[in-house]
PDB file of C-alpha atoms in Angstrom:
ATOM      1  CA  UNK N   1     -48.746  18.974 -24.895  1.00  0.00           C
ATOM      2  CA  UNK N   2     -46.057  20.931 -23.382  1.00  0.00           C
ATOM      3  CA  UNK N   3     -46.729  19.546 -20.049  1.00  0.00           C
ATOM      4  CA  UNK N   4     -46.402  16.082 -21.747  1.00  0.00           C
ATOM      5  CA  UNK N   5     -43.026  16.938 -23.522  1.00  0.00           C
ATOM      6  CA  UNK N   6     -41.394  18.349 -19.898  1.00  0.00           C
ATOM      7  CA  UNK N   7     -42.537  15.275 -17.994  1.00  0.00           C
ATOM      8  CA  UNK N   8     -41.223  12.992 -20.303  1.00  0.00           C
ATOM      9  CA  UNK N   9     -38.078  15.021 -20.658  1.00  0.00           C
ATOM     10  CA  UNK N  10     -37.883  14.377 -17.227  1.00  0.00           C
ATOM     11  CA  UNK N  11     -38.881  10.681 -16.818  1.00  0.00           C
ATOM     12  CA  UNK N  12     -35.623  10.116 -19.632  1.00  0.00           C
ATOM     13  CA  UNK N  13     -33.524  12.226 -17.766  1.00  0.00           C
ATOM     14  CA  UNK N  14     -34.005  10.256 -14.511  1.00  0.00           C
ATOM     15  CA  UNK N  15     -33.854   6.967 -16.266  1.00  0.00           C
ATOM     16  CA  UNK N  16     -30.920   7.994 -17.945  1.00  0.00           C
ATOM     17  CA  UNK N  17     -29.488   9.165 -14.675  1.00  0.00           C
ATOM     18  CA  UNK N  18     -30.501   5.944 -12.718  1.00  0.00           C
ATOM     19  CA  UNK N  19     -29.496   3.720 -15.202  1.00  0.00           C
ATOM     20  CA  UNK N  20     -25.980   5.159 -15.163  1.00  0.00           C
ATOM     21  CA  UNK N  21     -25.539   5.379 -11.547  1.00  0.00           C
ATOM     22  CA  UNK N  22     -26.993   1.467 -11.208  1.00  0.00           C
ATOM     23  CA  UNK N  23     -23.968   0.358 -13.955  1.00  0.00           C
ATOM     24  CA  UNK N  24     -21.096  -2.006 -12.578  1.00  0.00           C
ATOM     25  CA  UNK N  25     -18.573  -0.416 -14.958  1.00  0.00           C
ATOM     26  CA  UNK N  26     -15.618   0.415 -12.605  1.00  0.00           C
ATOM     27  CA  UNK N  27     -11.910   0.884 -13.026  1.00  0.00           C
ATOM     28  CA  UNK N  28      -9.253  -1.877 -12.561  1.00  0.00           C
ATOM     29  CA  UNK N  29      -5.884  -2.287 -11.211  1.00  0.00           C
ATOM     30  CA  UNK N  30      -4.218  -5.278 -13.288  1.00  0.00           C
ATOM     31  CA  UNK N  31      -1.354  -6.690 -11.329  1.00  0.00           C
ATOM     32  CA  UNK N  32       1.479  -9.231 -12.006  1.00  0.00           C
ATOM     33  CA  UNK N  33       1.813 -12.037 -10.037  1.00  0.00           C
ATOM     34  CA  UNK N  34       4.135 -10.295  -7.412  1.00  0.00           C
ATOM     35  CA  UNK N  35       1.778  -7.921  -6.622  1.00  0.00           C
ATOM     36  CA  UNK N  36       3.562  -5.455  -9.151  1.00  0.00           C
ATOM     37  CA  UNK N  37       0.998  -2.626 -11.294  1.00  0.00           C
ATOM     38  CA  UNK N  38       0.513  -3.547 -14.838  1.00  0.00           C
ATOM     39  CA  UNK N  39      -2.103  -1.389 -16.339  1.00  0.00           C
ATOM     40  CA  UNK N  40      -5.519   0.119 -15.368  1.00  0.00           C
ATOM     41  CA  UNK N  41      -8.773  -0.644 -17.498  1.00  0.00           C
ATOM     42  CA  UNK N  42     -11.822   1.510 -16.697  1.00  0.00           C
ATOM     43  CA  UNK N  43     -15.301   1.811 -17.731  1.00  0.00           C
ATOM     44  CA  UNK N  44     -15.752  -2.426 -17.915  1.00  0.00           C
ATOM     45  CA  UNK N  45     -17.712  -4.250 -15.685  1.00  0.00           C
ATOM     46  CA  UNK N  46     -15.778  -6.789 -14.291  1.00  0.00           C
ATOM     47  CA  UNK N  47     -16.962  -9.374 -16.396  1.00  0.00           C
ATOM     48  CA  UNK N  48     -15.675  -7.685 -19.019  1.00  0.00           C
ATOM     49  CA  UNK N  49     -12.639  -7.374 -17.467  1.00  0.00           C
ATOM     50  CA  UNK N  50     -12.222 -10.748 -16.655  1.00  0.00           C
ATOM     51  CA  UNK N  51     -13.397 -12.053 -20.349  1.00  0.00           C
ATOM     52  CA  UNK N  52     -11.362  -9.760 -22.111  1.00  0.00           C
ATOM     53  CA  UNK N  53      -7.909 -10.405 -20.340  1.00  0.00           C
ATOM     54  CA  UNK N  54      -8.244 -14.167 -21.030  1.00  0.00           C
ATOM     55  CA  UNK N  55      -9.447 -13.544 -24.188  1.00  0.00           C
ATOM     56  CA  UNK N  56      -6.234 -11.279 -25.316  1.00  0.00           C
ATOM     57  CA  UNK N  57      -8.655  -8.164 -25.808  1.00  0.00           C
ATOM     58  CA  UNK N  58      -6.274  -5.755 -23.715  1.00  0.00           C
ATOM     59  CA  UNK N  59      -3.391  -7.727 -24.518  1.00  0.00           C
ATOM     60  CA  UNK N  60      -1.486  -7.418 -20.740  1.00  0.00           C
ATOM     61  CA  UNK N  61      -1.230 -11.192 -20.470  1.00  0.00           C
ATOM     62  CA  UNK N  62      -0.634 -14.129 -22.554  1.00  0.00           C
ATOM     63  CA  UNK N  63      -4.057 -15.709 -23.580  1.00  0.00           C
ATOM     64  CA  UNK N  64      -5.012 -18.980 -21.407  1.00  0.00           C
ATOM     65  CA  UNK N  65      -2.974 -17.778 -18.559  1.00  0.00           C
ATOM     66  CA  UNK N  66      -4.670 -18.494 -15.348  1.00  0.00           C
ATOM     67  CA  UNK N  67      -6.500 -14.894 -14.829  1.00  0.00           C
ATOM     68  CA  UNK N  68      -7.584 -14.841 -11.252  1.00  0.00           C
ATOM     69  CA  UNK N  69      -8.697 -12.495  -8.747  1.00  0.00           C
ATOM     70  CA  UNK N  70      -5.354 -12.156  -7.359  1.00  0.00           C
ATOM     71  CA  UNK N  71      -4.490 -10.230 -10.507  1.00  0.00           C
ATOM     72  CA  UNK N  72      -6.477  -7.489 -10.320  1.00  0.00           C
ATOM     73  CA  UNK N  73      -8.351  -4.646  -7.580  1.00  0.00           C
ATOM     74  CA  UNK N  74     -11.379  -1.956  -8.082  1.00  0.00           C
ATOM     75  CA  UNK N  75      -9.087   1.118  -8.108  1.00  0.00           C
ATOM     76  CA  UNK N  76     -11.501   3.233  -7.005  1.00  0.00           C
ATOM     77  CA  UNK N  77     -12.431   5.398  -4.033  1.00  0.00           C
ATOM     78  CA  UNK N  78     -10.368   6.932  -1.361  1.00  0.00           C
ATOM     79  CA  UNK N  79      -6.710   5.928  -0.566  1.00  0.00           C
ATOM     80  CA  UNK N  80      -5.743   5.236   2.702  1.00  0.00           C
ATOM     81  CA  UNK N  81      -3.148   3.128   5.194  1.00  0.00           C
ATOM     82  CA  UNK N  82      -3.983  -0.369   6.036  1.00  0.00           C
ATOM     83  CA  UNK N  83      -1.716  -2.697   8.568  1.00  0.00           C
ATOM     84  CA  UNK N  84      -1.796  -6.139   6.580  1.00  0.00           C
ATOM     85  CA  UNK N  85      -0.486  -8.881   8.387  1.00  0.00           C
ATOM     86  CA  UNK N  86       1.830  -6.242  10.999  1.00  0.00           C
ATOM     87  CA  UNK N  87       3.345  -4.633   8.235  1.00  0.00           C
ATOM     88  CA  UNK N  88       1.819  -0.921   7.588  1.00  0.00           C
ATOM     89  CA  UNK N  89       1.130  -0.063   3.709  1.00  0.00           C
ATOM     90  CA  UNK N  90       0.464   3.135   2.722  1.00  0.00           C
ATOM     91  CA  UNK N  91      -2.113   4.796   0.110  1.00  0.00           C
ATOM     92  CA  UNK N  92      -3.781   1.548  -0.892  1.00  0.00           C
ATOM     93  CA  UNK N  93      -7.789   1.338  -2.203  1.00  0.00           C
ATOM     94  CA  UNK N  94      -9.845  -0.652  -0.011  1.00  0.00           C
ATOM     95  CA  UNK N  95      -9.784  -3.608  -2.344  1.00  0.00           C
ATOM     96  CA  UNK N  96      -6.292  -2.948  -3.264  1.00  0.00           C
ATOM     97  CA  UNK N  97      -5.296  -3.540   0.640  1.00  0.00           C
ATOM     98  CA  UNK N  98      -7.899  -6.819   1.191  1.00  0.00           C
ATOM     99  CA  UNK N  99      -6.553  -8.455  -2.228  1.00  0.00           C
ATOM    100  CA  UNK N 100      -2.792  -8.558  -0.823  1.00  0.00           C
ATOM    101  CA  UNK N 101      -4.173  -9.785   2.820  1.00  0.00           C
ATOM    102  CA  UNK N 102      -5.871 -12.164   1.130  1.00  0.00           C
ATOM    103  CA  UNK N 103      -3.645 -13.397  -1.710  1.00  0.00           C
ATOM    104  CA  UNK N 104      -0.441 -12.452  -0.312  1.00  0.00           C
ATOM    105  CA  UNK N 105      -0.437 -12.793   2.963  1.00  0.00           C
ATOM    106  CA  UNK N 106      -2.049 -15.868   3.694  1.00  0.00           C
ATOM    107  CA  UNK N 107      -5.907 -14.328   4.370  1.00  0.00           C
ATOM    108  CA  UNK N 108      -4.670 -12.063   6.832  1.00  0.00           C
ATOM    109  CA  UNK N 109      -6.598  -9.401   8.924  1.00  0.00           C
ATOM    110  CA  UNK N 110      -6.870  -6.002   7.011  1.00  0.00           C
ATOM    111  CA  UNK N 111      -7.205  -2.901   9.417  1.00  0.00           C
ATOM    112  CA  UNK N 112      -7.354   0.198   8.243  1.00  0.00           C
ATOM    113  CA  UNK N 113      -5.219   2.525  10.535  1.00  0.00           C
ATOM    114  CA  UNK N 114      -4.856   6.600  10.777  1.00  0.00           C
ATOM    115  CA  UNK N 115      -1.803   7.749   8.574  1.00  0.00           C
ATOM    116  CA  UNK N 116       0.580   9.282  11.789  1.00  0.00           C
ATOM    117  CA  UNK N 117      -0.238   5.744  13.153  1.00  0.00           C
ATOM    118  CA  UNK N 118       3.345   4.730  11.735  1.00  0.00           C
ATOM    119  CA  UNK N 119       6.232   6.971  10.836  1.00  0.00           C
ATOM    120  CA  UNK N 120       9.264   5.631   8.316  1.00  0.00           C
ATOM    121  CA  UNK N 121      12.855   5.972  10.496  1.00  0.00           C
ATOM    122  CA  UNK N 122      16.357   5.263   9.642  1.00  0.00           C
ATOM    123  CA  UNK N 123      18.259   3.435  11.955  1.00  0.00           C
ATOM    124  CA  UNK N 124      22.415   2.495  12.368  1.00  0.00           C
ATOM    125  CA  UNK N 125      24.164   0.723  14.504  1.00  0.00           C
ATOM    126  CA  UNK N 126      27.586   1.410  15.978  1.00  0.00           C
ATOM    127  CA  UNK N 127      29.883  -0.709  17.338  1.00  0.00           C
ATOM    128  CA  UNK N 128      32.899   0.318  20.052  1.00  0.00           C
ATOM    129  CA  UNK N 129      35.567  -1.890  20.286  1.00  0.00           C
ATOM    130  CA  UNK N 130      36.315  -1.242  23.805  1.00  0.00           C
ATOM    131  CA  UNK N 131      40.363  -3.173  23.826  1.00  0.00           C
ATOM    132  CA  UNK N 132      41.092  -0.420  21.216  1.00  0.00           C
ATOM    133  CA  UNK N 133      38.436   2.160  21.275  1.00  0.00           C
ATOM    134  CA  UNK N 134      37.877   1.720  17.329  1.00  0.00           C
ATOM    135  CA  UNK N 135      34.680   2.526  16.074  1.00  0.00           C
ATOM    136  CA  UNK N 136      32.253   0.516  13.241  1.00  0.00           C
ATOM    137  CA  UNK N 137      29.362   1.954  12.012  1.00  0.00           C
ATOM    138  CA  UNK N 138      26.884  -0.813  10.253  1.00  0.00           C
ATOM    139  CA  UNK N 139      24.735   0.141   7.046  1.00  0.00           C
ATOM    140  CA  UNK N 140      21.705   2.334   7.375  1.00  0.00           C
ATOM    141  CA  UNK N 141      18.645   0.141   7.397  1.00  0.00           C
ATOM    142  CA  UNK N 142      14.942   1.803   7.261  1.00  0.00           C
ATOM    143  CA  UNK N 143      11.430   0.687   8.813  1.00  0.00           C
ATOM    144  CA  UNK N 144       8.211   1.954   9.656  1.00  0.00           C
ATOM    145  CA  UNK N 145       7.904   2.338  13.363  1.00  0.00           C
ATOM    146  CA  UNK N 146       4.097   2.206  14.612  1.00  0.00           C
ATOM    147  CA  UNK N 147       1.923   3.015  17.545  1.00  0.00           C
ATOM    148  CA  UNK N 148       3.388   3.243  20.811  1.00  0.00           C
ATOM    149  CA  UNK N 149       7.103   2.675  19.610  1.00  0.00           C
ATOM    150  CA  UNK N 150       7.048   6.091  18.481  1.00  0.00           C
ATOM    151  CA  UNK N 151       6.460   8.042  21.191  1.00  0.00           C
ATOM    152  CA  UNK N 152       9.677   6.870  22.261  1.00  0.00           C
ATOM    153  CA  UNK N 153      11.792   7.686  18.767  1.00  0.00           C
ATOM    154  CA  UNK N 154      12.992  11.218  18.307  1.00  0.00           C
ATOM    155  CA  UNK N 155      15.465  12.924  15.953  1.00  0.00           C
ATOM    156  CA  UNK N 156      19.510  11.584  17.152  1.00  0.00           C
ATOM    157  CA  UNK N 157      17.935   9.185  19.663  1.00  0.00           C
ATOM    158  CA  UNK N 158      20.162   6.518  20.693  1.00  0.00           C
ATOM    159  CA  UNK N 159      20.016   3.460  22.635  1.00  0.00           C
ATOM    160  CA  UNK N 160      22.139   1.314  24.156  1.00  0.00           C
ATOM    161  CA  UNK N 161      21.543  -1.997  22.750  1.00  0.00           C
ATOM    162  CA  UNK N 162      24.940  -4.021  24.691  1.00  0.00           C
ATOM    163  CA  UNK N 163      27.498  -2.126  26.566  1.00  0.00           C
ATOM    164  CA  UNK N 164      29.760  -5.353  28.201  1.00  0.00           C
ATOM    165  CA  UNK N 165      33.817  -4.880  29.204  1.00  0.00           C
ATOM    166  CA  UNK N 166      34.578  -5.871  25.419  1.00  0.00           C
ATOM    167  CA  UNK N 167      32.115  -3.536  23.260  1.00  0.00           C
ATOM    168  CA  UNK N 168      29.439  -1.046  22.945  1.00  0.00           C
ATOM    169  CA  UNK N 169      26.831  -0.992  20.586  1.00  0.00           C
ATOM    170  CA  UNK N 170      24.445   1.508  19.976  1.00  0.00           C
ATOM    171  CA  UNK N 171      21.596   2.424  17.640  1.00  0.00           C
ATOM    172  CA  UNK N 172      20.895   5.723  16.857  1.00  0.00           C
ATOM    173  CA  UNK N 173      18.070   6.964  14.873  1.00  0.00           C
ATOM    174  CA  UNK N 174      17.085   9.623  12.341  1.00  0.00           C
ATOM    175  CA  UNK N 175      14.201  11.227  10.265  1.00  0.00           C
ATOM    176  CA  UNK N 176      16.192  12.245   7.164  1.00  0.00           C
ATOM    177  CA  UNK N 177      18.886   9.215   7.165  1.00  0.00           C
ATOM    178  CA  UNK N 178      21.414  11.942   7.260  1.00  0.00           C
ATOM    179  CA  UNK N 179      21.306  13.799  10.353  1.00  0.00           C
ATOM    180  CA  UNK N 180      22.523  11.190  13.537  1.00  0.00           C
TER     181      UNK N 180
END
């Protein structure tokens, strides 16, 4: 009897155990139609999910609006950096990173890339009047810089972009936007 009652201790605990690991009850990333984070909804299947957004249940979005799977992502697993469509994205799910290749950019390619594979950089541009020496400096603008490019950006780095008998311009680049 006490063999019985430890084997099927066992046999529930493994059933238990497999039938909780075999569940398709995940969390979810709603998102507004520009890509923007709404809310998160976890422990629904995505069925669930899906039949309880349109049906006002969570109440995120207006009832009969057009729910599709451009509106929401498994947020789940590790984060990591993508390049979607040439532009490098940062600490995005898996299925965060192929939704916005595929609904907002057109189906593009999704690669998932190390994270030193692109580095953010400020950039300016000055301008040398050359008739009267003045000298303009243009807004700070800011990119991410990838792959081989940056082996060729350091801290103060400038280049020569036109250097003619009537001006100079030069852009110089920095790490902290403050420091030229």
């Amino acid at each position: 009897m006490k063999q019985f009652l430890v084997l099927s201790g066992f046999l529930i605990l493994v059933f238990l155990a497999c039938t909780k690991s075999g569940s398709d009850a995940h969390c979810w990333q709603i998102i507004d139609y520009n890509g923007n984070n709404l809310e998160m909804i976890c422990n629904k299947t995505e069925t669930e999910l899906v039949n309880g957004v349109k049906n006002g249940d969570f109440g995120y979005l207006p009832v009969n609006t057009n729910f599709t799977n451009c509106n929401y992502f498994r947020a789940e697993g590790p984060k990591n950096c993508y390049m979607i469509a040439g532009a490098f994205r940062k600490d995005l799910y898996a299925d965060e990173a192929r939704l916005y290749g595929q609904c907002f950019c057109n189906n593009a390619t999704v690669t998932q890339v190390d994270s030193n594979y692109c580095k953010f950089w400020y950039t300016r541009e000055t301008i040398t009047v050359k008739r009267n020496m003045n000298t303009y400096i243009n807004g700070i603008h800011s990119q991410y810089y990838c792959a081989d490019t940056l082996k060729t950006i350091y801290q103060s780095r400038k280049i020569v972009l036109k250097d003619d008998a009537d001006s100079l311009i030069v852009i110089s680049f920095s790490n902290d936007g403050m420091h030229w």
